[in-house]
mmCIF file of C-alpha atoms and ligand atoms in Angstrom:
data_model
loop_
_atom_site.group_PDB
_atom_site.id
_atom_site.type_symbol
_atom_site.label_atom_id
_atom_site.label_comp_id
_atom_site.label_asym_id
_atom_site.label_seq_id
_atom_site.Cartn_x
_atom_site.Cartn_y
_atom_site.Cartn_z
ATOM 1 C CA MET X 1 -1.452 -53.698 -18.043
ATOM 2 C CA GLN X 2 0.073 -50.129 -16.988
ATOM 3 C CA VAL X 3 -3.406 -47.547 -16.865
ATOM 4 C CA GLU X 4 -2.098 -43.434 -17.052
ATOM 5 C CA SER X 5 -4.059 -40.854 -16.717
ATOM 6 C CA THR X 6 -1.031 -38.482 -17.165
ATOM 7 C CA PRO X 7 0.305 -37.152 -20.708
ATOM 8 C CA SER X 8 3.811 -37.318 -19.391
ATOM 9 C CA VAL X 9 3.707 -39.887 -17.176
ATOM 10 C CA VAL X 10 2.638 -42.386 -20.926
ATOM 11 C CA ARG X 11 5.121 -40.233 -23.010
ATOM 12 C CA GLU X 12 7.780 -40.955 -20.947
ATOM 13 C CA ILE X 13 6.563 -46.009 -20.526
ATOM 14 C CA VAL X 14 6.679 -45.430 -24.496
ATOM 15 C CA ARG X 15 9.426 -43.622 -24.724
ATOM 16 C CA THR X 16 10.966 -46.319 -22.272
ATOM 17 C CA ALA X 17 9.699 -48.983 -24.518
ATOM 18 C CA ARG X 18 11.517 -47.237 -27.511
ATOM 19 C CA ARG X 19 15.016 -48.002 -26.441
ATOM 20 C CA ASP X 20 13.986 -50.778 -26.534
ATOM 21 C CA ARG X 21 13.476 -50.967 -29.671
ATOM 22 C CA ALA X 22 9.709 -52.100 -29.671
ATOM 23 C CA VAL X 23 7.787 -50.853 -33.002
ATOM 24 C CA VAL X 24 4.258 -48.875 -30.941
ATOM 25 C CA GLY X 25 1.015 -49.282 -32.183
ATOM 26 C CA VAL X 26 -2.001 -46.610 -30.931
ATOM 27 C CA VAL X 27 -5.650 -47.746 -30.496
ATOM 28 C CA PRO X 28 -7.374 -44.548 -29.975
ATOM 29 C CA THR X 29 -10.923 -44.902 -28.799
ATOM 30 C CA MET X 30 -13.442 -42.982 -26.569
ATOM 31 C CA GLY X 31 -14.119 -46.009 -24.903
ATOM 32 C CA ALA X 32 -17.674 -48.077 -24.040
ATOM 33 C CA LEU X 33 -16.017 -50.378 -26.459
ATOM 34 C CA HIS X 34 -16.740 -53.560 -27.935
ATOM 35 C CA ALA X 35 -16.008 -56.252 -30.175
ATOM 36 C CA GLY X 36 -14.292 -53.913 -33.032
ATOM 37 C CA HIS X 37 -12.280 -51.766 -30.514
ATOM 38 C CA VAL X 38 -11.262 -55.674 -29.691
ATOM 39 C CA SER X 39 -10.205 -56.889 -32.271
ATOM 40 C CA LEU X 40 -7.541 -53.071 -32.803
ATOM 41 C CA ILE X 41 -6.702 -53.933 -29.978
ATOM 42 C CA GLU X 42 -5.772 -57.432 -31.080
ATOM 43 C CA ARG X 43 -4.349 -56.903 -34.722
ATOM 44 C CA ALA X 44 -2.069 -53.730 -33.401
ATOM 45 C CA ARG X 45 -0.921 -56.917 -31.152
ATOM 46 C CA THR X 46 -0.017 -58.323 -34.050
ATOM 47 C CA GLU X 47 2.221 -56.291 -34.663
ATOM 48 C CA CYS X 48 3.484 -54.178 -32.486
ATOM 49 C CA ASP X 49 5.959 -54.646 -29.494
ATOM 50 C CA PHE X 50 4.341 -51.656 -27.331
ATOM 51 C CA VAL X 51 0.022 -51.544 -27.301
ATOM 52 C CA VAL X 52 -1.161 -48.273 -26.017
ATOM 53 C CA ALA X 53 -4.561 -48.380 -26.131
ATOM 54 C CA THR X 54 -6.254 -44.567 -25.456
ATOM 55 C CA ILE X 55 -9.897 -44.217 -23.967
ATOM 56 C CA PHE X 56 -11.409 -40.426 -24.070
ATOM 57 C CA VAL X 57 -14.669 -38.700 -24.465
ATOM 58 C CA ASN X 58 -13.446 -36.024 -26.455
ATOM 59 C CA PRO X 59 -15.804 -33.421 -26.293
ATOM 60 C CA THR X 60 -14.436 -31.015 -28.859
ATOM 61 C CA GLN X 61 -16.346 -33.562 -31.487
ATOM 62 C CA PHE X 62 -19.680 -33.152 -30.120
ATOM 63 C CA GLY X 63 -21.478 -30.910 -31.821
ATOM 64 C CA PRO X 64 -24.136 -28.331 -29.718
ATOM 65 C CA ASN X 65 -26.745 -30.886 -29.200
ATOM 66 C CA GLU X 66 -25.354 -34.016 -30.244
ATOM 67 C CA ASP X 67 -24.516 -37.105 -27.520
ATOM 68 C CA PHE X 68 -21.230 -35.985 -25.140
ATOM 69 C CA SER X 69 -23.108 -36.059 -21.859
ATOM 70 C CA LYS X 70 -24.785 -38.699 -21.895
ATOM 71 C CA TYR X 71 -21.742 -41.009 -24.600
ATOM 72 C CA PRO X 72 -21.890 -44.349 -22.553
ATOM 73 C CA ARG X 73 -19.030 -44.147 -20.193
ATOM 74 C CA THR X 74 -18.444 -47.921 -18.900
ATOM 75 C CA MET X 75 -14.295 -47.487 -18.012
ATOM 76 C CA GLU X 76 -14.464 -50.262 -15.754
ATOM 77 C CA GLN X 77 -15.345 -52.901 -18.390
ATOM 78 C CA ASP X 78 -13.402 -50.940 -20.997
ATOM 79 C CA LEU X 79 -10.386 -51.488 -18.711
ATOM 80 C CA GLU X 80 -10.349 -55.613 -18.395
ATOM 81 C CA MET X 81 -11.504 -55.911 -21.918
ATOM 82 C CA CYS X 82 -8.355 -53.833 -23.123
ATOM 83 C CA LYS X 83 -5.906 -56.358 -20.903
ATOM 84 C CA ASN X 84 -7.828 -59.096 -22.429
ATOM 85 C CA ALA X 85 -7.098 -57.547 -26.310
ATOM 86 C CA ASP X 86 -3.374 -57.806 -24.201
ATOM 87 C CA ALA X 87 -2.685 -54.515 -24.447
ATOM 88 C CA ASP X 88 0.404 -53.128 -22.577
ATOM 89 C CA LEU X 89 -0.678 -49.891 -21.374
ATOM 90 C CA VAL X 90 -3.838 -48.153 -21.099
ATOM 91 C CA PHE X 91 -3.921 -43.426 -21.738
ATOM 92 C CA THR X 92 -7.013 -42.763 -20.190
ATOM 93 C CA PRO X 93 -7.465 -38.415 -19.860
ATOM 94 C CA ASP X 94 -9.314 -36.634 -18.761
ATOM 95 C CA THR X 95 -10.813 -33.496 -20.394
ATOM 96 C CA SER X 96 -8.525 -31.292 -17.852
ATOM 97 C CA GLN X 97 -5.153 -33.481 -19.381
ATOM 98 C CA MET X 98 -5.983 -32.736 -22.810
ATOM 99 C CA TYR X 99 -7.332 -29.334 -23.068
ATOM 100 C CA THR X 100 -6.371 -26.220 -20.550
ATOM 101 C CA ALA X 101 -8.065 -23.769 -20.201
ATOM 102 C CA ASP X 102 -6.089 -22.035 -22.396
ATOM 103 C CA ALA X 103 -5.190 -23.724 -25.432
ATOM 104 C CA GLU X 104 -6.076 -22.548 -28.678
ATOM 105 C CA THR X 105 -4.239 -24.375 -31.384
ATOM 106 C CA VAL X 106 -6.654 -26.815 -33.907
ATOM 107 C CA VAL X 107 -5.726 -29.497 -36.121
ATOM 108 C CA LYS X 108 -7.847 -28.940 -38.984
ATOM 109 C CA VAL X 109 -8.266 -30.446 -42.948
ATOM 110 C CA THR X 110 -9.376 -28.686 -44.480
ATOM 111 C CA GLN X 111 -11.546 -29.938 -47.894
ATOM 112 C CA LEU X 112 -12.111 -33.395 -47.557
ATOM 113 C CA THR X 113 -14.056 -33.261 -44.191
ATOM 114 C CA SER X 114 -16.499 -30.873 -45.619
ATOM 115 C CA ARG X 115 -19.049 -33.774 -47.340
ATOM 116 C CA LEU X 116 -20.463 -36.572 -45.452
ATOM 117 C CA GLU X 117 -20.491 -36.051 -42.047
ATOM 118 C CA GLY X 118 -18.573 -32.557 -42.293
ATOM 119 C CA ALA X 119 -22.290 -31.940 -44.203
ATOM 120 C CA VAL X 120 -24.196 -33.095 -40.974
ATOM 121 C CA ARG X 121 -21.904 -32.273 -38.223
ATOM 122 C CA PRO X 122 -19.274 -29.044 -38.671
ATOM 123 C CA THR X 123 -16.871 -29.513 -36.269
ATOM 124 C CA HIS X 124 -17.065 -32.903 -35.600
ATOM 125 C CA PHE X 125 -14.168 -33.177 -37.451
ATOM 126 C CA ASP X 126 -11.366 -29.959 -35.743
ATOM 127 C CA GLY X 127 -12.248 -32.440 -33.004
ATOM 128 C CA VAL X 128 -11.306 -35.935 -33.490
ATOM 129 C CA THR X 129 -8.169 -34.191 -35.656
ATOM 130 C CA THR X 130 -7.370 -31.891 -32.768
ATOM 131 C CA VAL X 131 -7.026 -34.610 -30.409
ATOM 132 C CA VAL X 132 -5.371 -37.770 -32.464
ATOM 133 C CA ALA X 133 -2.848 -35.012 -33.546
ATOM 134 C CA LYS X 134 -2.273 -34.643 -29.307
ATOM 135 C CA LEU X 135 -3.021 -38.225 -28.809
ATOM 136 C CA PHE X 136 0.158 -39.319 -31.431
ATOM 137 C CA ASN X 137 2.148 -36.363 -30.064
ATOM 138 C CA ILE X 138 1.565 -38.528 -26.559
ATOM 139 C CA THR X 139 1.580 -41.170 -27.487
ATOM 140 C CA ASP X 140 5.244 -41.169 -30.002
ATOM 141 C CA PRO X 141 2.845 -44.470 -31.375
ATOM 142 C CA ASP X 142 4.656 -46.373 -35.378
ATOM 143 C CA LYS X 143 1.010 -47.140 -36.436
ATOM 144 C CA ALA X 144 -2.426 -46.287 -35.504
ATOM 145 C CA PHE X 145 -4.867 -48.128 -35.845
ATOM 146 C CA PHE X 146 -9.122 -47.219 -37.018
ATOM 147 C CA GLY X 147 -11.618 -49.011 -37.672
ATOM 148 C CA GLN X 148 -13.267 -48.557 -42.218
ATOM 149 C CA LYS X 149 -16.830 -48.638 -39.964
ATOM 150 C CA ASP X 150 -15.688 -44.082 -39.294
ATOM 151 C CA PHE X 151 -14.538 -44.425 -43.161
ATOM 152 C CA GLN X 152 -13.924 -40.442 -43.536
ATOM 153 C CA GLN X 153 -12.623 -40.159 -40.586
ATOM 154 C CA GLN X 154 -9.917 -42.635 -41.316
ATOM 155 C CA LEU X 155 -9.357 -41.028 -44.481
ATOM 156 C CA VAL X 156 -9.441 -37.308 -43.373
ATOM 157 C CA ILE X 157 -6.388 -38.967 -40.956
ATOM 158 C CA ARG X 158 -4.357 -40.417 -43.024
ATOM 159 C CA ARG X 159 -4.810 -37.006 -44.738
ATOM 160 C CA MET X 160 -4.092 -34.905 -41.389
ATOM 161 C CA VAL X 161 -0.911 -37.390 -41.122
ATOM 162 C CA ALA X 162 0.365 -37.698 -44.123
ATOM 163 C CA ASP X 163 0.305 -33.633 -44.856
ATOM 164 C CA LEU X 164 2.217 -33.258 -42.207
ATOM 165 C CA ASP X 165 4.978 -35.111 -42.296
ATOM 166 C CA TRP X 166 4.235 -37.694 -39.598
ATOM 167 C CA GLY X 167 5.732 -41.359 -39.723
ATOM 168 C CA ILE X 168 2.948 -42.769 -38.437
ATOM 169 C CA GLU X 169 1.169 -46.183 -40.830
ATOM 170 C CA ILE X 170 -2.761 -45.900 -40.367
ATOM 171 C CA VAL X 171 -3.864 -48.983 -40.299
ATOM 172 C CA THR X 172 -7.863 -49.747 -41.650
ATOM 173 C CA CYS X 173 -8.663 -52.786 -39.960
ATOM 174 C CA PRO X 174 -12.148 -54.514 -41.297
ATOM 175 C CA ILE X 175 -16.287 -53.529 -39.663
ATOM 176 C CA VAL X 176 -16.743 -56.012 -37.189
ATOM 177 C CA ARG X 177 -20.674 -56.986 -37.614
ATOM 178 C CA GLU X 178 -23.034 -58.497 -35.725
ATOM 179 C CA ALA X 179 -24.054 -62.064 -36.474
ATOM 180 C CA ASP X 180 -27.237 -60.041 -38.169
ATOM 181 C CA GLY X 181 -25.114 -57.606 -39.951
ATOM 182 C CA LEU X 182 -25.366 -54.403 -38.529
ATOM 183 C CA ALA X 183 -21.854 -52.550 -37.927
ATOM 184 C CA MET X 184 -20.577 -52.861 -34.228
ATOM 185 C CA SER X 185 -21.130 -49.403 -33.190
ATOM 186 C CA SER X 186 -20.913 -47.837 -29.098
ATOM 187 C CA ARG X 187 -23.974 -46.093 -29.724
ATOM 188 C CA ASN X 188 -25.892 -49.274 -30.623
ATOM 189 C CA ARG X 189 -26.846 -48.738 -26.893
ATOM 190 C CA TYR X 190 -28.919 -46.787 -27.547
ATOM 191 C CA LEU X 191 -31.518 -47.863 -30.108
ATOM 192 C CA SER X 192 -34.776 -49.478 -28.299
ATOM 193 C CA ALA X 193 -35.586 -53.254 -29.713
ATOM 194 C CA GLU X 194 -38.214 -51.725 -32.503
ATOM 195 C CA GLU X 195 -35.067 -49.821 -33.832
ATOM 196 C CA ARG X 196 -32.248 -51.975 -33.982
ATOM 197 C CA GLN X 197 -34.490 -54.562 -35.859
ATOM 198 C CA ARG X 198 -35.342 -50.849 -38.650
ATOM 199 C CA SER X 199 -31.330 -50.107 -38.194
ATOM 200 C CA LEU X 200 -30.482 -53.744 -41.109
ATOM 201 C CA VAL X 201 -32.234 -51.941 -43.938
ATOM 202 C CA LEU X 202 -27.857 -49.835 -43.949
ATOM 203 C CA SER X 203 -26.796 -52.592 -43.937
ATOM 204 C CA GLN X 204 -28.625 -54.299 -46.580
ATOM 205 C CA SER X 205 -28.650 -51.319 -48.644
ATOM 206 C CA LEU X 206 -25.045 -51.943 -48.624
ATOM 207 C CA GLN X 207 -25.228 -55.424 -49.321
ATOM 208 C CA LEU X 208 -28.092 -54.486 -52.332
ATOM 209 C CA GLY X 209 -25.385 -51.954 -53.538
ATOM 210 C CA LYS X 210 -22.899 -55.287 -53.296
ATOM 211 C CA LYS X 211 -24.287 -56.900 -55.897
ATOM 212 C CA LEU X 212 -25.487 -53.650 -57.643
ATOM 213 C CA ALA X 213 -21.963 -53.315 -59.102
ATOM 214 C CA LEU X 214 -20.597 -56.666 -58.954
ATOM 215 C CA GLU X 215 -23.486 -58.135 -60.711
ATOM 216 C CA THR X 216 -24.541 -55.348 -63.126
ATOM 217 C CA ALA X 217 -24.184 -53.246 -65.234
ATOM 218 C CA ALA X 218 -25.801 -50.326 -62.772
ATOM 219 C CA THR X 219 -23.465 -47.021 -62.787
ATOM 220 C CA PRO X 220 -22.926 -45.100 -58.908
ATOM 221 C CA ALA X 221 -25.524 -43.310 -59.367
ATOM 222 C CA GLU X 222 -28.801 -45.760 -59.986
ATOM 223 C CA ILE X 223 -26.480 -47.861 -57.259
ATOM 224 C CA GLU X 224 -27.040 -45.124 -55.061
ATOM 225 C CA ARG X 225 -30.185 -44.596 -55.990
ATOM 226 C CA GLN X 226 -31.402 -47.730 -56.225
ATOM 227 C CA MET X 227 -30.040 -47.685 -51.888
ATOM 228 C CA GLN X 228 -31.912 -44.625 -50.832
ATOM 229 C CA ASP X 229 -35.304 -45.725 -52.294
ATOM 230 C CA LEU X 230 -35.003 -49.930 -49.954
ATOM 231 C CA ILE X 231 -34.246 -47.084 -46.920
ATOM 232 C CA LEU X 232 -36.359 -44.097 -48.176
ATOM 233 C CA ALA X 233 -39.436 -48.031 -47.849
ATOM 234 C CA THR X 234 -38.847 -48.473 -43.892
ATOM 235 C CA ASP X 235 -40.718 -46.156 -41.543
ATOM 236 C CA GLY X 236 -39.224 -44.856 -38.768
ATOM 237 C CA VAL X 237 -35.425 -44.056 -40.467
ATOM 238 C CA VAL X 238 -34.945 -41.208 -41.574
ATOM 239 C CA LEU X 239 -31.692 -40.639 -44.571
ATOM 240 C CA ASP X 240 -29.599 -38.933 -44.006
ATOM 241 C CA TYR X 241 -27.160 -39.684 -47.162
ATOM 242 C CA ALA X 242 -26.426 -43.056 -49.281
ATOM 243 C CA VAL X 243 -24.369 -42.313 -51.544
ATOM 244 C CA VAL X 244 -21.185 -44.208 -53.491
ATOM 245 C CA LEU X 245 -18.320 -42.743 -54.217
ATOM 246 C CA SER X 246 -14.527 -42.967 -54.770
ATOM 247 C CA ALA X 247 -12.869 -44.765 -51.866
ATOM 248 C CA ASP X 248 -9.201 -42.480 -51.403
ATOM 249 C CA SER X 249 -11.494 -38.812 -52.492
ATOM 250 C CA LEU X 250 -15.034 -38.751 -51.702
ATOM 251 C CA LEU X 251 -15.381 -37.499 -54.991
ATOM 252 C CA PRO X 252 -18.207 -38.267 -56.888
ATOM 253 C CA LEU X 253 -17.835 -40.830 -60.648
ATOM 254 C CA GLN X 254 -18.823 -40.411 -63.150
ATOM 255 C CA ASN X 255 -18.424 -43.592 -65.115
ATOM 256 C CA ARG X 256 -18.270 -47.464 -63.937
ATOM 257 C CA PRO X 257 -14.681 -47.047 -61.479
ATOM 258 C CA ASP X 258 -13.065 -50.490 -60.504
ATOM 259 C CA SER X 259 -13.585 -49.358 -57.714
ATOM 260 C CA ALA X 260 -15.509 -47.978 -54.744
ATOM 261 C CA VAL X 261 -17.209 -47.294 -51.818
ATOM 262 C CA ALA X 262 -20.535 -47.162 -50.386
ATOM 263 C CA LEU X 263 -21.660 -45.053 -47.543
ATOM 264 C CA VAL X 264 -25.576 -44.200 -45.519
ATOM 265 C CA ALA X 265 -25.831 -42.544 -42.608
ATOM 266 C CA ALA X 266 -29.431 -42.523 -41.333
ATOM 267 C CA ARG X 267 -31.370 -41.737 -38.280
ATOM 268 C CA LEU X 268 -33.148 -43.846 -36.095
ATOM 269 C CA GLY X 269 -35.383 -41.409 -33.356
ATOM 270 C CA ALA X 270 -32.495 -39.426 -31.114
ATOM 271 C CA THR X 271 -29.510 -42.351 -32.140
ATOM 272 C CA ARG X 272 -27.552 -41.811 -36.333
ATOM 273 C CA LEU X 273 -25.974 -44.675 -37.349
ATOM 274 C CA ILE X 274 -23.638 -44.410 -40.469
ATOM 275 C CA ASP X 275 -21.780 -47.511 -42.357
ATOM 276 C CA ASN X 276 -20.248 -48.470 -45.425
ATOM 277 C CA GLN X 277 -19.114 -51.675 -47.842
ATOM 278 C CA ILE X 278 -16.079 -51.037 -49.896
ATOM 279 C CA LEU X 279 -17.969 -51.903 -53.676
ATOM 280 C CA GLN X 280 -16.036 -53.938 -56.740
ATOM 281 C CA PHE X 281 -17.796 -52.937 -59.846
ATOM 282 C CA ARG X 282 -17.351 -56.663 -62.560
HETATM 283 O O1 PAF A 301 -13.273 -43.092 -33.369
HETATM 284 C C1 PAF A 301 -13.379 -42.632 -32.587
HETATM 285 O O2 PAF A 301 -14.200 -43.694 -31.950
HETATM 286 C C2 PAF A 301 -13.182 -40.607 -31.859
HETATM 287 O O3 PAF A 301 -13.751 -40.474 -33.284
HETATM 288 C C3 PAF A 301 -11.448 -40.994 -32.225
HETATM 289 C C4 PAF A 301 -11.065 -40.713 -33.296
HETATM 290 C C5 PAF A 301 -11.061 -41.837 -30.228
HETATM 291 C C6 PAF A 301 -11.068 -40.001 -31.464
HETATM 292 O O4 PAF A 301 -11.573 -39.519 -30.389
#
C-alpha cells in the first residue's frame, strides 16, 4: 500500500493504474477510521481494481463553533486499517496541499442542502461538496463509496455528480452498528458512559419508525411524532430533528408511500449524533 500526500503524485499514480484499464474506486474519509469506514474500503475492493482511500480532516466543512480542532486524528491506526482492508493507495494531504491561500472557488448544491443538516450547519455542505469535488478531480475515480449514515451527504454528492455530468458511480454502503444498535461514528468516542447509554434512543426511535411503517397504518407524520416523543422522553438528549421524508428528495410526504427514510439528529452534551433508517410501508 502506498501513502502519498501530494495531489500531483496521486494523480500520476492513478493515471498509471488507469493505463492498465483498472477500475478505480475512491473512499473519501476524515480519518479516525472505524468498522464503518473499513466496510467502505472492503466494498470498494470487491468492485474495483485500484482502491484509493483519502484521509483529510477538511476544515471548510466545520462551522466556527464545531469540533475541527479536537476532531480525532489517529493517522497511524488509520493507515494500519487501510492496509488490512487492502487499499492500494492512501491520499493524506495537509490543508495547504488542498487549499491554497488564494483559493476562491466553492462547489454548491443549492436546495438539497438547505434543510436538516444544512439548516443546523449552514456552511457544512459547501465544504463537503467542494472538498469531494477536489478529491474526485485528484483521484479520478470510476466509483466513489460513501456511508448511508450521512444520508443527506450521499444525496448531495449524488446531486453534484449528476449536475456536473461527472461519470462517477456513487455507491452508498449500509450503516455499520455497534452490537447494541448505535451507528458507528468517529464522534462516538466523545460520549461519556452515561451519554453512550442515552444515545441508544436514536437507533431505538428508528426501529420504532420501521415497525410502525411495516406493521400499522400510521402516516409519516404520525410516525415522526412517536419517534420524537420517544427521544424527548430521554433525559440529557436534545432533539434536533426526527423526521420521515422522501428518500430521494428529503421532501415531506403527504400520504403513506411505499418507502421513505427516517432521519434523526440529537445532541448529547457537546456531541451531536445523526442516524437514519429506510422505512418500508406495508
Ligand atoms: O463523510 C466524511 O467523512 C466527509 O464529509 C467527507 C465525505 C470525507 C468529506 O470531507
